[in-house]
Coordinates of C-alpha atoms in Angstrom, one line a residue:
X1 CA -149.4 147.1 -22.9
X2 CA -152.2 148.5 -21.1
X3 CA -154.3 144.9 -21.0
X4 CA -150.6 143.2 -19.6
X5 CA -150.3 145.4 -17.2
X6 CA -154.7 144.5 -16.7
X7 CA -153.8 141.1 -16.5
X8 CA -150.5 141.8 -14.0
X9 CA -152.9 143.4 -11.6
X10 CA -155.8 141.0 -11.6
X11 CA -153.4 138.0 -11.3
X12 CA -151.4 139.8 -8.4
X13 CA -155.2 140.5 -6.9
X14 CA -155.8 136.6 -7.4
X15 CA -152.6 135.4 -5.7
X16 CA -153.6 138.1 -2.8
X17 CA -156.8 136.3 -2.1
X18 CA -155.9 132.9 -2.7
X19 CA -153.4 133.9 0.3
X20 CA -156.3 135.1 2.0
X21 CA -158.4 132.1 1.2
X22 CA -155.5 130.0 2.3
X23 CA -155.4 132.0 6.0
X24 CA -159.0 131.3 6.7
X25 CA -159.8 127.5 5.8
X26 CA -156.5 127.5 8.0
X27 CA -157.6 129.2 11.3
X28 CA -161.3 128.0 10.7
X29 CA -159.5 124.4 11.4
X30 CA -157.0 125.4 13.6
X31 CA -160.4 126.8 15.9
X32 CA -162.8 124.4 15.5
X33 CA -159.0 121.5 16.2
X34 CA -157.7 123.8 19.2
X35 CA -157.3 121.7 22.4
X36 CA -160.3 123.2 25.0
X37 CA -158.6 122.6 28.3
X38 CA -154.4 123.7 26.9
X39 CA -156.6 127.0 26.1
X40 CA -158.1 127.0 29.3
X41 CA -155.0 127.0 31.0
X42 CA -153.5 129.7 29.0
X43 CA -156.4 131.9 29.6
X44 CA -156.5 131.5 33.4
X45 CA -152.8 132.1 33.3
X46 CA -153.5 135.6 31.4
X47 CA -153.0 134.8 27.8
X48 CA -155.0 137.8 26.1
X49 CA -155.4 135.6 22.7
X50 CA -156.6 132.5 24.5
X51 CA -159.1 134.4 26.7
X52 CA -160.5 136.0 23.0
X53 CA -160.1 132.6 21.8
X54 CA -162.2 131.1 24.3
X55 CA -164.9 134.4 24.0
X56 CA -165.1 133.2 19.9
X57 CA -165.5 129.4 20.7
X58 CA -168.5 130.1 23.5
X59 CA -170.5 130.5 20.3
X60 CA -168.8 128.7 17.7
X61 CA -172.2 129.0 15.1
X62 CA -170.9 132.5 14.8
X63 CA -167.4 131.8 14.5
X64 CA -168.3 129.4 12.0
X65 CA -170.7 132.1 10.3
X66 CA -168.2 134.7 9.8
X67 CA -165.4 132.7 8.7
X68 CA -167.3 131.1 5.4
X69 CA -168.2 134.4 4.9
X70 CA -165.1 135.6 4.5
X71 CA -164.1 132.7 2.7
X72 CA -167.0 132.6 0.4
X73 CA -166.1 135.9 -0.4
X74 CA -162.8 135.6 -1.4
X75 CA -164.0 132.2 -3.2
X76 CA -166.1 134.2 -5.7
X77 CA -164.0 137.4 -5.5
X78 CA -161.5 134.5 -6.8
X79 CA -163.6 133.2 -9.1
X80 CA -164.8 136.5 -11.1
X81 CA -161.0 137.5 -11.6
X82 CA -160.3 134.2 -12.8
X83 CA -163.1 134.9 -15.5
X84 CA -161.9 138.2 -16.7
X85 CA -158.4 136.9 -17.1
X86 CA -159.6 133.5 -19.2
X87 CA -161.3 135.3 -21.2
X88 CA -158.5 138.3 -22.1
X89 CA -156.0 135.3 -22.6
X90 CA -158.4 132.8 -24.0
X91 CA -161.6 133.7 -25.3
X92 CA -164.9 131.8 -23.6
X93 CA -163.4 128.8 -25.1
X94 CA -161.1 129.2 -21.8
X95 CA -163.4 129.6 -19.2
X96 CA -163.5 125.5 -18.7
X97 CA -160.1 125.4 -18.2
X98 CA -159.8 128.6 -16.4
X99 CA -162.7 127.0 -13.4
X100 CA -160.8 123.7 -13.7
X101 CA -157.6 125.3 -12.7
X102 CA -158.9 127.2 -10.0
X103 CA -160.5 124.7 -8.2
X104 CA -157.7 122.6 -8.0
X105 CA -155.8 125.7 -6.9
X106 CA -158.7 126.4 -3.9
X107 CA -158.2 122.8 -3.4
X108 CA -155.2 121.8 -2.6
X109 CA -153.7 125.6 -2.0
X110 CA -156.4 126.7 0.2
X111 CA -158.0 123.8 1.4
X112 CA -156.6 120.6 1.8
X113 CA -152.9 122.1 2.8
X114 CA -153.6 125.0 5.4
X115 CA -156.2 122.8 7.3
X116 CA -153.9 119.8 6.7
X117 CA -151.2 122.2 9.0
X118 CA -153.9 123.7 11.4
X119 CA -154.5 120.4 12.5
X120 CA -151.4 119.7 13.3
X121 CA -150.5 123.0 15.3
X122 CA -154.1 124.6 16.3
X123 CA -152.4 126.6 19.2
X124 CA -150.3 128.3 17.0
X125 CA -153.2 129.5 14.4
X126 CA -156.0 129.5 16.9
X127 CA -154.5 132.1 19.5
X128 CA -153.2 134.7 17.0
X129 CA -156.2 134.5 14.4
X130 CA -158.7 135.1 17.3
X131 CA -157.2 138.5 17.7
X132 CA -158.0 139.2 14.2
X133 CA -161.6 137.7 14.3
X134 CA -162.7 139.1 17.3
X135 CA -162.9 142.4 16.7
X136 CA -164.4 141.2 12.8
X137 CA -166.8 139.5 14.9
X138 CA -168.1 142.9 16.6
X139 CA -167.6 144.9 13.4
X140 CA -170.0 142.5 10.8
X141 CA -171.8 141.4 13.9
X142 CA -175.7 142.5 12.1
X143 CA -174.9 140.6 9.2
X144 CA -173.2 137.4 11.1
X145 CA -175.9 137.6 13.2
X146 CA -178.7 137.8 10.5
X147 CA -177.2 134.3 9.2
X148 CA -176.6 132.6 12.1
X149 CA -180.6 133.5 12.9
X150 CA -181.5 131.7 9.6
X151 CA -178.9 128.7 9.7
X152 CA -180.3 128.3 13.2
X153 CA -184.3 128.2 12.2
X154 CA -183.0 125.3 9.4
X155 CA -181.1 123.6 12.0
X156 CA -184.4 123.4 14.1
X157 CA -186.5 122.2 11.8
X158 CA -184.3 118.9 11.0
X159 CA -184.3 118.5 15.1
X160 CA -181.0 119.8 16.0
X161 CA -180.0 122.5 18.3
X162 CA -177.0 125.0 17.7
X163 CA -175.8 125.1 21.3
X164 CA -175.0 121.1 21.3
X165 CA -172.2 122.4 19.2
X166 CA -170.9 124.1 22.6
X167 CA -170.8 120.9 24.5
X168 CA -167.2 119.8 25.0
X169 CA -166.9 118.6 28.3
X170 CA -164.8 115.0 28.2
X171 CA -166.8 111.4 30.1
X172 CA -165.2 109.2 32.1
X173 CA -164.2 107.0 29.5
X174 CA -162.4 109.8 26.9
X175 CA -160.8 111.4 29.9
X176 CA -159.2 107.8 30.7
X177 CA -158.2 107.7 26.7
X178 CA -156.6 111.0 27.3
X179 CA -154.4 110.1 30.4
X180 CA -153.7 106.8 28.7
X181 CA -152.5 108.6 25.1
X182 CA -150.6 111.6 27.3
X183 CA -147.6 109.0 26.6
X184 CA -144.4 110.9 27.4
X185 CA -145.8 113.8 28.7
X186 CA -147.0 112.1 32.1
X187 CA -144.9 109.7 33.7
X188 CA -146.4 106.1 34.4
X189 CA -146.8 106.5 38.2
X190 CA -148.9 109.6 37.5
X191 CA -150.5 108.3 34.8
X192 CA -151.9 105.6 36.6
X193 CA -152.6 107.5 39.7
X194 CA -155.0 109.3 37.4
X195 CA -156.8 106.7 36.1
X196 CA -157.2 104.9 39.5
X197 CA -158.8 108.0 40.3
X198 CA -161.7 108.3 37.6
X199 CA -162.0 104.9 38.3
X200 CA -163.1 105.7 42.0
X201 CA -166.6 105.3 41.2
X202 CA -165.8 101.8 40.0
X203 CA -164.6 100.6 43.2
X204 CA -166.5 100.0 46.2
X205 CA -165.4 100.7 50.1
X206 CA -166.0 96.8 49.9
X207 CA -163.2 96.4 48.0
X208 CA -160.8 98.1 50.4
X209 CA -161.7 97.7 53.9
X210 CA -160.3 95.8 56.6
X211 CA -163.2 93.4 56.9
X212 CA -164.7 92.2 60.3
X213 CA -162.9 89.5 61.0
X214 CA -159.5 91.4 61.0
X215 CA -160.8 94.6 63.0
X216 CA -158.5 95.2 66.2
X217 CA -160.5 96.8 68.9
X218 CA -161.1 97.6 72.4
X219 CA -163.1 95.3 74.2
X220 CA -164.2 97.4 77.5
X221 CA -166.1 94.1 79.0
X222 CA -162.8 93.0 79.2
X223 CA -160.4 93.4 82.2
X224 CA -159.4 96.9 81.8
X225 CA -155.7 95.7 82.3
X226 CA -156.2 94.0 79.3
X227 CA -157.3 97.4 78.0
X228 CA -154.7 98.8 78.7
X229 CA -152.1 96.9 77.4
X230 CA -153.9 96.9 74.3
X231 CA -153.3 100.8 74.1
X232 CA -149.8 100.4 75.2
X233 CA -148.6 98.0 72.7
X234 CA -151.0 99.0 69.5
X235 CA -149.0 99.9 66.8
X236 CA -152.3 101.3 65.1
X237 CA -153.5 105.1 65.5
X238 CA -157.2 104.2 66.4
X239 CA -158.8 101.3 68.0
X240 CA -162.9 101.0 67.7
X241 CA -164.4 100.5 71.5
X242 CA -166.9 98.0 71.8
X243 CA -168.7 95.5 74.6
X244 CA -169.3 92.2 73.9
X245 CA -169.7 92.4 70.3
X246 CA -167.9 94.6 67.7
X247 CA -171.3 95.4 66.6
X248 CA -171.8 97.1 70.0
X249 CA -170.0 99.7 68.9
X250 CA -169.0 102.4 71.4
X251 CA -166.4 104.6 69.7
X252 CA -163.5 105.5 68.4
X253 CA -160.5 106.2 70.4
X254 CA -157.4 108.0 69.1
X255 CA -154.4 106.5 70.5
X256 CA -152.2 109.8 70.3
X257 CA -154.5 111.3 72.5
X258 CA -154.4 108.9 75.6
X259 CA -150.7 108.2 75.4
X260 CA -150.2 110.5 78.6
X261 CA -153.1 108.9 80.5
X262 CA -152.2 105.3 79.8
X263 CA -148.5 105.8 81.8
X264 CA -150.9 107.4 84.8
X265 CA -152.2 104.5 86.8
X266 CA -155.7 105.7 88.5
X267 CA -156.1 106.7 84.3
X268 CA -159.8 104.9 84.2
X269 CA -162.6 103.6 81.6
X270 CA -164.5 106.8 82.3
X271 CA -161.9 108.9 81.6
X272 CA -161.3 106.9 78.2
X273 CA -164.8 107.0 77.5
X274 CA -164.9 111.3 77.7
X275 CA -162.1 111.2 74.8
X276 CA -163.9 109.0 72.4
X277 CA -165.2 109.8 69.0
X278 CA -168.6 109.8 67.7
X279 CA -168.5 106.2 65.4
X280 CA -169.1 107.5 61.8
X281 CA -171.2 104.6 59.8
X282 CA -171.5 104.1 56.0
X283 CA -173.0 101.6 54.3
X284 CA -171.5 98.6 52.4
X285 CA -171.1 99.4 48.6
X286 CA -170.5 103.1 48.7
X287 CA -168.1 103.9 45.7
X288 CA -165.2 105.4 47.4
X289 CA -165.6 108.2 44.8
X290 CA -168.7 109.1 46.8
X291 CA -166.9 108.0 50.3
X292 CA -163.9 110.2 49.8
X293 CA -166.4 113.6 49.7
X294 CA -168.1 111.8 53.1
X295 CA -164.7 111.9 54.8
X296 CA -164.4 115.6 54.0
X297 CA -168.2 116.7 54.4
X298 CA -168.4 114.8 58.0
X299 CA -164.4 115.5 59.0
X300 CA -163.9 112.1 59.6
X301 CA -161.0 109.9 59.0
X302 CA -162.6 106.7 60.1
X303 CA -165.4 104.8 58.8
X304 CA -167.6 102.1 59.8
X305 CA -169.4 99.9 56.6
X306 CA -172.3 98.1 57.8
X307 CA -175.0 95.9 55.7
X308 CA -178.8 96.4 55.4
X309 CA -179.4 95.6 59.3
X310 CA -176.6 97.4 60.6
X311 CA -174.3 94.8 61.1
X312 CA -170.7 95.8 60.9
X313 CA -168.8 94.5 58.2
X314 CA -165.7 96.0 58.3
X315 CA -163.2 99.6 58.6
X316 CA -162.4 101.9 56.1
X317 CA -160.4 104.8 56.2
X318 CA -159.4 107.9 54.4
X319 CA -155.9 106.3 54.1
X320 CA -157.7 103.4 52.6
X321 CA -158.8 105.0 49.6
X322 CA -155.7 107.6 49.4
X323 CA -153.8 103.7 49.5
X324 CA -155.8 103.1 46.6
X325 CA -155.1 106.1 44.4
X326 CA -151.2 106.0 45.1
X327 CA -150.3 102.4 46.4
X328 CA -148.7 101.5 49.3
X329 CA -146.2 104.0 49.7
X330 CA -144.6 102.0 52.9
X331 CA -145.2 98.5 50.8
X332 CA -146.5 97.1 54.5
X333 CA -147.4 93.7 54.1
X334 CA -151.0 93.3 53.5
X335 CA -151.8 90.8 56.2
X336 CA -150.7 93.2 58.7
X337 CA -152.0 96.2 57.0
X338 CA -155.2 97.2 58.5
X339 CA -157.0 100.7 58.7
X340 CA -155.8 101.0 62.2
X341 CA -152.9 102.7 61.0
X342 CA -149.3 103.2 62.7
X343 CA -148.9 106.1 65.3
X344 CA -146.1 107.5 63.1
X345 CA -148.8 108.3 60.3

């Protein structure tokens, strides 16, 4: 009676840390699976388990250190009960069968399965299991630290370095397989908004600007009637100033700010010339990427691209490149769609 009741408690203890065992290959791949920028999110929004979860994965060789030795642990904790009850039931001739059985027990029960369905949902695992192995963490912190010391010296001397393990910032070209494999969680405008836009540094101001030949502009050698009929009739928000040549560039006038003068008629070229803007050059092959933080640095709107001698090669804008990103939210025909944009924009 006494040895059933033996065997009752060591096989209760066994399914207890089989459980166990089950729990931590579970979390371990929920952690190591969890999605870095979902837990981001949660953490900057408050989440108390996905800032502890993000604490834990800042140095994931510890993480990883305390979790297999918990697990190895159990394992052999496992392993020894599974010994004393083969041989109670069976005799030494068991203890084969008795190893056989439990490794296909850790296997499947406590391997294979529970990381099988951490995969699937990490967030779910990940976030509570942190609040559990986080303060583990602090407790067995000597002795997690002791092996993480000596896993780290073996790791140097075959050339590796445990802090690449914290690198797990996206490129250009898995950030673009993301979007792409968001499916139905983005809709396809956005979608391709977002990859236009990691594209950016793909695509040249080249690619967009009104080139030279197409430039509208004010031509102050002109009669200034001419001028000012120009300014009346332009259906475009800024006109370069030039004399001559449009690579005698002058400035930039906005055509809001004028409107009043143009209806006055003693309204002059001097006058028009104190209300100019400073012309803002750039040269050709600038990825708009890299022009888009120009517009912002300089506070301009309005760019001129020039080549290697400073000859002017064409116009781009800031609406340009926003065009670019979102398409042509007016769907203005492209023959009549310079950078000198509408006054209603």
């Amino acid at each position: 009676m006494g040895d059933d009741q033996s065997i009752s408690l060591l096989l209760g203890l066994l399914f207890f840390l089989l459980i166990l065992s089950a729990l931590t290959s579970c979390s371990e791949a929920a952690l190591l699976s969890v999605n870095r920028y979902r837990l981001k999110h949660k953490a900057l929004k408050g989440n108390k388990a996905a800032i502890l979860t993000e604490k834990l994965l800042e140095k994931p060789d510890r993480l990883i250190g305390l979790i297999l030795l918990i697990n190895n642990a159990v394992n052999v904790s496992s392993a020894s009960i599974v010994t004393l009850i083969t041989l109670r039931i069976g005799g030494e001739g068991a203890l084969v069968i008795g190893s056989i059985i439990l490794t296909l027990v850790l296997l499947i029960f406590a391997e294979i399965t529970p990381k099988t369905f951490a995969v699937k949902y990490p967030s779910k695992i990940a976030l509570p299991a942190s609040l559990i192995y986080y303060p583990l963490l602090k407790i067995f912190s000597p002795v997690v630290l002791f092996v993480s010391f000596i896993v780290n010296l073996v790791l140097k001397l075959f050339g590796f370095d445990s802090n690449d393990l914290k690198g797990q910032a996206l490129n250009s070209a898995e950030l673009k397989a993301a979007v792409t494999e968001s499916g139905e969680y983005v809709p396809d405008d956005h979608q391709q908004m977002l990859l236009t836009i990691l594209d950016l540094e793909n695509i040249d101001v080249d690619d967009v600007m009104v080139p030279r030949q197409e430039i509208i502009g004010l031509d102050l050698n002109e009669p200034w009637e001419d001028s000012i009929k120009v300014l009346k009739s332009t259906k475009y928000s800024r006109l370069p100033l030039y004399r001559d040549d449009i690579d005698q560039i002058i400035g930039v006038v906005r055509v809001r700010d004028v409107l009043s003068d143009i209806m006055n008629p003693e309204f002059s070229e001097s006058q028009l010339l104190r209300k100019i803007q400073t012309p803002f050059y750039i040269p050709e092959g600038t990825p708009l990427s890299k022009q888009l933080i120009n517009f912002k640095e300089h506070n301009h709107r309005f760019a001129f691209v020039v080549d290697e001698y400073g000859d002017i090669q064409g116009i781009v804008t800031i609406e340009d490149v926003i065009r670019e990103i979102i398409g042509d939210i007016n769907k203005i025909d492209k023959a009549t769609d310079l950078e000198l944009h509408k006054l209603s924009d």
